[in-house]
Coordinates of N, CA and C and ligand atoms in Angstrom, one line a residue:
M1 N -9.2 -9.8 -8.2 CA -8.0 -9.6 -8.8 C -7.9 -9.0 -7.4
H2 N -6.2 -9.5 -6.7 CA -5.7 -10.0 -5.3 C -5.3 -8.7 -6.1
E3 N -4.1 -8.1 -6.5 CA -3.1 -7.2 -7.3 C -3.8 -6.2 -6.9
L4 N -5.2 -5.9 -7.6 CA -5.6 -4.6 -7.6 C -6.1 -3.6 -6.4
G5 N -6.6 -5.0 -5.6 CA -6.8 -4.0 -4.6 C -5.9 -4.0 -3.4
V6 N -4.5 -4.6 -3.7 CA -3.9 -3.9 -3.1 C -2.8 -2.8 -3.4
V7 N -3.3 -2.4 -4.5 CA -3.6 -2.0 -5.7 C -4.3 -0.3 -4.7
F8 N -5.3 -0.3 -4.9 CA -6.1 0.1 -4.0 C -5.9 0.8 -3.1
Y9 N -5.2 0.1 -1.9 CA -4.8 0.1 -0.7 C -3.2 0.7 -0.2
I10 N -3.0 1.0 -2.0 CA -1.5 1.6 -1.9 C -1.7 3.2 -2.0
I11 N -2.5 3.6 -3.1 CA -3.2 3.9 -3.5 C -3.8 5.6 -3.0
D12 N -4.5 4.8 -2.1 CA -5.5 5.5 -0.8 C -4.6 5.8 0.6
A13 N -3.3 5.0 0.9 CA -2.2 5.3 1.7 C -1.4 6.6 1.1
V14 N -1.2 6.6 -0.2 CA -0.1 7.5 -1.0 C -0.4 8.7 -0.7
T15 N -1.9 8.9 -0.9 CA -2.7 9.8 -1.7 C -3.1 10.8 0.2
E16 N -3.2 9.9 1.2 CA -2.9 10.4 2.1 C -1.6 11.0 2.8
T17 N -0.7 10.4 2.5 CA 0.6 11.2 3.0 C 1.0 12.2 2.4
A18 N 0.5 12.2 0.6 CA 0.9 13.4 0.2 C -0.1 14.6 0.8
E19 N -1.2 14.5 0.5 CA -2.0 15.8 1.5 C -1.8 16.4 2.1
A20 N -1.1 15.2 3.4 CA -0.9 15.8 4.5 C 0.8 16.9 4.4
N21 N 1.3 15.9 3.1 CA 2.0 16.7 3.1 C 2.2 18.0 1.7
G22 N 1.4 18.3 1.6 CA 0.9 19.1 0.2 C 1.8 18.9 -1.0
V23 N 1.8 17.9 -1.1 CA 2.3 17.3 -2.3 C 1.5 17.2 -3.2
G24 N 1.8 18.1 -4.9 CA 0.9 17.8 -6.0 C 1.0 16.5 -6.6
H25 N 1.6 16.3 -7.2 CA 2.3 15.1 -7.9 C 3.3 14.1 -7.6
V26 N 3.6 12.6 -6.7 CA 4.2 11.9 -6.9 C 4.6 10.9 -8.2
D27 N 6.5 10.9 -8.2 CA 7.1 10.4 -9.6 C 6.9 8.8 -9.1
R28 N 7.1 8.4 -8.4 CA 8.1 7.2 -7.2 C 7.5 6.0 -6.0
V29 N 6.7 5.2 -6.4 CA 6.6 4.6 -4.6 C 7.1 3.3 -4.9
S30 N 8.1 2.8 -3.7 CA 8.8 2.0 -4.0 C 8.3 0.9 -2.6
L31 N 8.7 -0.2 -2.8 CA 7.6 -1.2 -1.6 C 8.2 -2.3 -0.9
E32 N 8.3 -2.7 0.0 CA 8.6 -4.0 0.0 C 7.5 -5.3 -0.1
V33 N 7.7 -6.4 -0.5 CA 6.3 -7.1 -0.9 C 6.5 -8.4 -0.6
G34 N 5.8 -8.8 0.6 CA 6.1 -10.1 1.0 C 5.9 -11.1 0.1
E35 N 6.9 -12.1 -0.1 CA 6.9 -14.0 -1.0 C 5.8 -14.7 -0.7
A36 N 4.9 -14.6 0.5 CA 3.9 -14.8 0.8 C 2.1 -13.7 0.6
T37 N 2.6 -13.3 0.0 CA 1.6 -12.1 -0.8 C 0.7 -13.0 -1.7
G38 N 1.0 -13.8 -2.4 CA 1.0 -13.7 -3.5 C 0.5 -13.2 -4.5
I39 N 1.4 -11.6 -4.3 CA 1.2 -11.1 -5.6 C 2.4 -11.8 -6.2
V40 N 1.7 -11.0 -8.0 CA 2.4 -11.8 -9.2 C 3.1 -10.7 -9.4
P41 N 4.1 -10.1 -9.6 CA 5.3 -9.1 -10.2 C 4.4 -8.3 -11.4
D42 N 3.8 -9.4 -12.3 CA 3.8 -8.6 -13.4 C 1.9 -7.8 -13.4
L43 N 1.2 -8.6 -13.0 CA 0.4 -8.0 -12.6 C -0.2 -6.9 -12.0
F44 N 0.3 -7.4 -11.0 CA 0.7 -6.0 -10.3 C 0.8 -4.6 -10.3
Q45 N 2.0 -4.3 -11.5 CA 2.7 -3.2 -12.1 C 1.5 -2.7 -13.4
E46 N 1.0 -4.4 -13.5 CA -0.7 -3.6 -15.2 C -1.7 -3.1 -14.0
A47 N -1.6 -4.0 -12.7 CA -3.3 -3.1 -11.7 C -2.4 -1.0 -11.1
W48 N -1.4 -1.5 -11.2 CA -0.9 -0.3 -10.6 C -0.6 1.2 -11.9
R49 N -0.3 0.8 -13.5 CA -0.4 1.2 -14.3 C -2.2 1.5 -14.9
W50 N -2.5 0.5 -14.4 CA -4.7 1.3 -15.0 C -5.2 2.6 -13.4
A51 N -4.9 1.5 -12.7 CA -5.3 2.4 -11.6 C -4.3 4.3 -11.5
A52 N -3.1 3.8 -11.3 CA -2.3 5.3 -10.7 C -2.5 6.3 -12.0
D53 N -2.9 5.6 -13.4 CA -3.1 7.2 -14.1 C -4.1 7.6 -14.0
R54 N -5.1 6.5 -12.9 CA -6.8 7.6 -13.4 C -7.0 8.5 -12.1
T55 N -5.6 9.0 -11.5 CA -5.5 10.1 -10.7 C -4.3 11.1 -11.6
D56 N -5.2 11.7 -10.1 CA -4.1 13.1 -10.8 C -2.7 13.5 -9.9
L57 N -2.4 12.7 -8.7 CA -1.5 12.6 -7.9 C -0.2 11.7 -8.6
L58 N -0.7 10.2 -9.4 CA 0.2 9.3 -9.6 C 0.4 9.1 -10.4
R59 N -0.2 9.8 -11.7 CA -0.1 9.6 -13.3 C 1.0 9.6 -14.5
G60 N 1.2 8.1 -14.2 CA 3.0 8.3 -14.5 C 4.0 7.5 -13.8
A61 N 3.0 7.8 -12.6 CA 4.3 7.0 -11.3 C 4.7 5.5 -11.6
A62 N 6.2 5.2 -11.4 CA 6.7 4.7 -11.4 C 6.5 3.4 -9.7
L63 N 6.1 2.0 -10.2 CA 6.0 1.8 -8.4 C 7.6 0.7 -8.7
S64 N 8.1 1.0 -7.9 CA 9.5 -0.1 -7.4 C 8.8 -1.2 -6.0
S65 N 9.4 -2.4 -6.9 CA 8.8 -3.2 -5.0 C 10.0 -4.7 -5.3
V66 N 10.9 -4.1 -4.0 CA 11.5 -6.0 -3.6 C 10.7 -6.5 -2.9
S67 N 11.3 -7.5 -3.0 CA 10.6 -8.9 -2.7 C 11.1 -9.2 -1.1
V68 N 10.4 -9.9 -0.8 CA 10.6 -9.4 0.9 C 10.8 -10.9 1.4
P69 N 11.3 -12.3 1.8 CA 11.3 -13.5 1.8 C 10.6 -13.9 2.7
A70 N 9.8 -14.6 2.8 CA 8.5 -15.4 3.8 C 9.4 -16.1 4.8
M71 N 8.9 -15.8 6.2 CA 10.0 -17.1 6.9 C 8.8 -17.6 8.3
N72 N 9.2 -18.8 8.7 CA 8.3 -19.3 10.0 C 8.8 -19.0 10.8
R73 N 7.5 -18.6 12.0 CA 8.7 -19.2 13.3 C 7.9 -20.6 14.0
C74 N 8.8 -21.2 14.6 CA 8.8 -21.8 15.3 C 8.2 -21.9 16.4
R75 N 7.3 -22.3 17.5 CA 6.3 -22.2 18.5 C 7.0 -23.0 19.3
A76 N 7.5 -24.4 19.2 CA 8.3 -24.9 19.3 C 9.3 -25.1 20.3
C77 N 10.0 -24.4 19.2 CA 11.7 -24.1 19.3 C 12.1 -23.3 18.9
G78 N 11.2 -21.9 18.7 CA 12.1 -20.7 18.3 C 12.6 -20.6 17.2
L79 N 12.5 -21.3 16.3 CA 13.8 -21.2 14.9 C 13.1 -20.4 13.8
E80 N 13.8 -19.4 14.0 CA 12.8 -18.8 12.1 C 13.7 -19.3 11.0
Y81 N 12.6 -19.5 9.7 CA 13.6 -19.9 8.5 C 12.8 -19.8 7.5
P82 N 13.5 -19.8 6.6 CA 12.3 -19.5 4.9 C 11.4 -20.8 4.8
A83 N 10.4 -19.8 4.7 CA 8.8 -20.3 5.1 C 8.6 -21.4 3.9
F84 N 9.5 -21.5 2.4 CA 9.3 -22.1 0.7 C 11.0 -22.3 0.7
P85 N 11.4 -23.7 0.0 CA 10.2 -24.5 0.5 C 10.2 -24.8 1.6
A86 N 10.9 -24.7 2.8 CA 10.5 -25.3 3.7 C 9.5 -26.3 4.5
G87 N 8.5 -25.3 4.0 CA 6.4 -25.7 4.4 C 6.4 -25.4 5.8
P88 N 5.4 -25.6 6.4 CA 4.6 -25.7 7.9 C 5.8 -26.7 8.8
T89 N 6.6 -27.3 8.4 CA 6.9 -28.5 9.1 C 9.1 -27.7 9.7
C90 N 8.9 -27.0 11.7 CA 9.8 -27.2 11.5 C 11.4 -27.9 10.6
P91 N 12.4 -27.4 10.4 CA 13.1 -28.5 10.1 C 14.5 -29.1 11.0
S92 N 14.0 -27.7 12.4 CA 14.9 -28.1 13.1 C 14.0 -29.1 14.8
C93 N 13.4 -29.5 14.8 CA 13.0 -30.2 15.7 C 11.6 -30.5 15.0
G94 N 11.3 -30.4 13.5 CA 10.3 -31.3 13.5 C 8.6 -30.9 13.4
S95 N 8.4 -29.9 14.1 CA 7.2 -29.7 14.9 C 6.5 -29.3 13.9
G96 N 5.4 -29.5 13.8 CA 4.5 -28.5 12.9 C 3.3 -27.3 13.7
D97 N 4.3 -27.3 14.4 CA 3.4 -25.9 15.1 C 4.0 -24.4 14.7
T98 N 4.2 -23.8 14.1 CA 4.7 -22.9 13.3 C 4.1 -21.4 12.9
V99 N 3.9 -21.0 12.5 CA 3.2 -19.9 12.1 C 4.4 -18.7 11.5
L100 N 3.2 -17.7 10.0 CA 4.0 -17.1 8.8 C 4.0 -16.0 10.1
A101 N 5.8 -15.8 10.2 CA 6.0 -14.5 10.8 C 6.4 -13.3 10.5
A102 N 6.9 -13.7 8.7 CA 7.4 -12.3 7.8 C 7.2 -12.6 6.7
G103 N 6.5 -11.3 5.6 CA 6.3 -11.6 4.1 C 6.1 -12.4 4.3
D104 N 4.0 -11.4 4.9 CA 3.0 -11.6 4.2 C 2.0 -9.9 3.8
D105 N 3.1 -9.5 3.7 CA 2.1 -8.2 3.9 C 3.2 -6.9 2.8
V106 N 2.2 -5.8 2.5 CA 3.2 -5.1 1.7 C 3.1 -3.8 2.7
T107 N 4.5 -3.5 2.7 CA 5.2 -1.9 3.5 C 5.6 -1.0 1.9
I108 N 4.8 0.2 2.6 CA 6.0 0.9 1.8 C 6.9 1.7 2.1
V109 N 7.2 1.7 1.2 CA 9.2 2.1 2.0 C 9.4 3.9 1.9
S110 N 9.2 3.9 0.6 CA 9.7 5.5 0.1 C 8.4 6.2 -1.1
I111 N 8.3 7.3 -0.5 CA 7.9 8.2 -1.8 C 8.3 9.0 -2.3
E112 N 8.5 9.3 -3.4 CA 9.8 9.9 -4.8 C 8.5 11.0 -5.3
V113 N 8.8 12.4 -4.8 CA 8.4 13.7 -5.1 C 8.6 14.8 -6.3
T114 N 8.1 15.4 -7.1 CA 9.0 16.1 -8.0 C 9.4 17.3 -7.2
Ligands
ZN1 ZN1 11.2 -26.0 15.9

C-alpha cells in the first residue's frame, strides 16, 4: 500500500524534527501532496490514523494536506504546463520531449505542537 509507505516516511521525518526540538507531542502535520504522487486522500488519512495512533508523539494528531498540481516542462521550448490532462505532449510546440517538473512529491509544510 503506497499511502502507508508515505505515511511512515512522514512519521520518521516528523519524529526526527520533534526529537531535535525537544517536542513531546504533535497536534497537526500539514503537507503539500503532488497530484502526480498517485496518493488517494481517503486512503492516506486512513493510513495516517492507523500509523500515527501507534506512536506517543503523534497519537490523535491531525493530518492536513493541500494538493499541488503536477507540472510538465518541455525540453524543446521550455514551457511549463499542467501535466493533467495535457499529458506528455507539449501544448505549445507539440514536442514529446517533456519531463515532470513538479507535483511528484510530498512536502511537510508545518508541524503544530501543543
Ligand atoms: Zn514545447
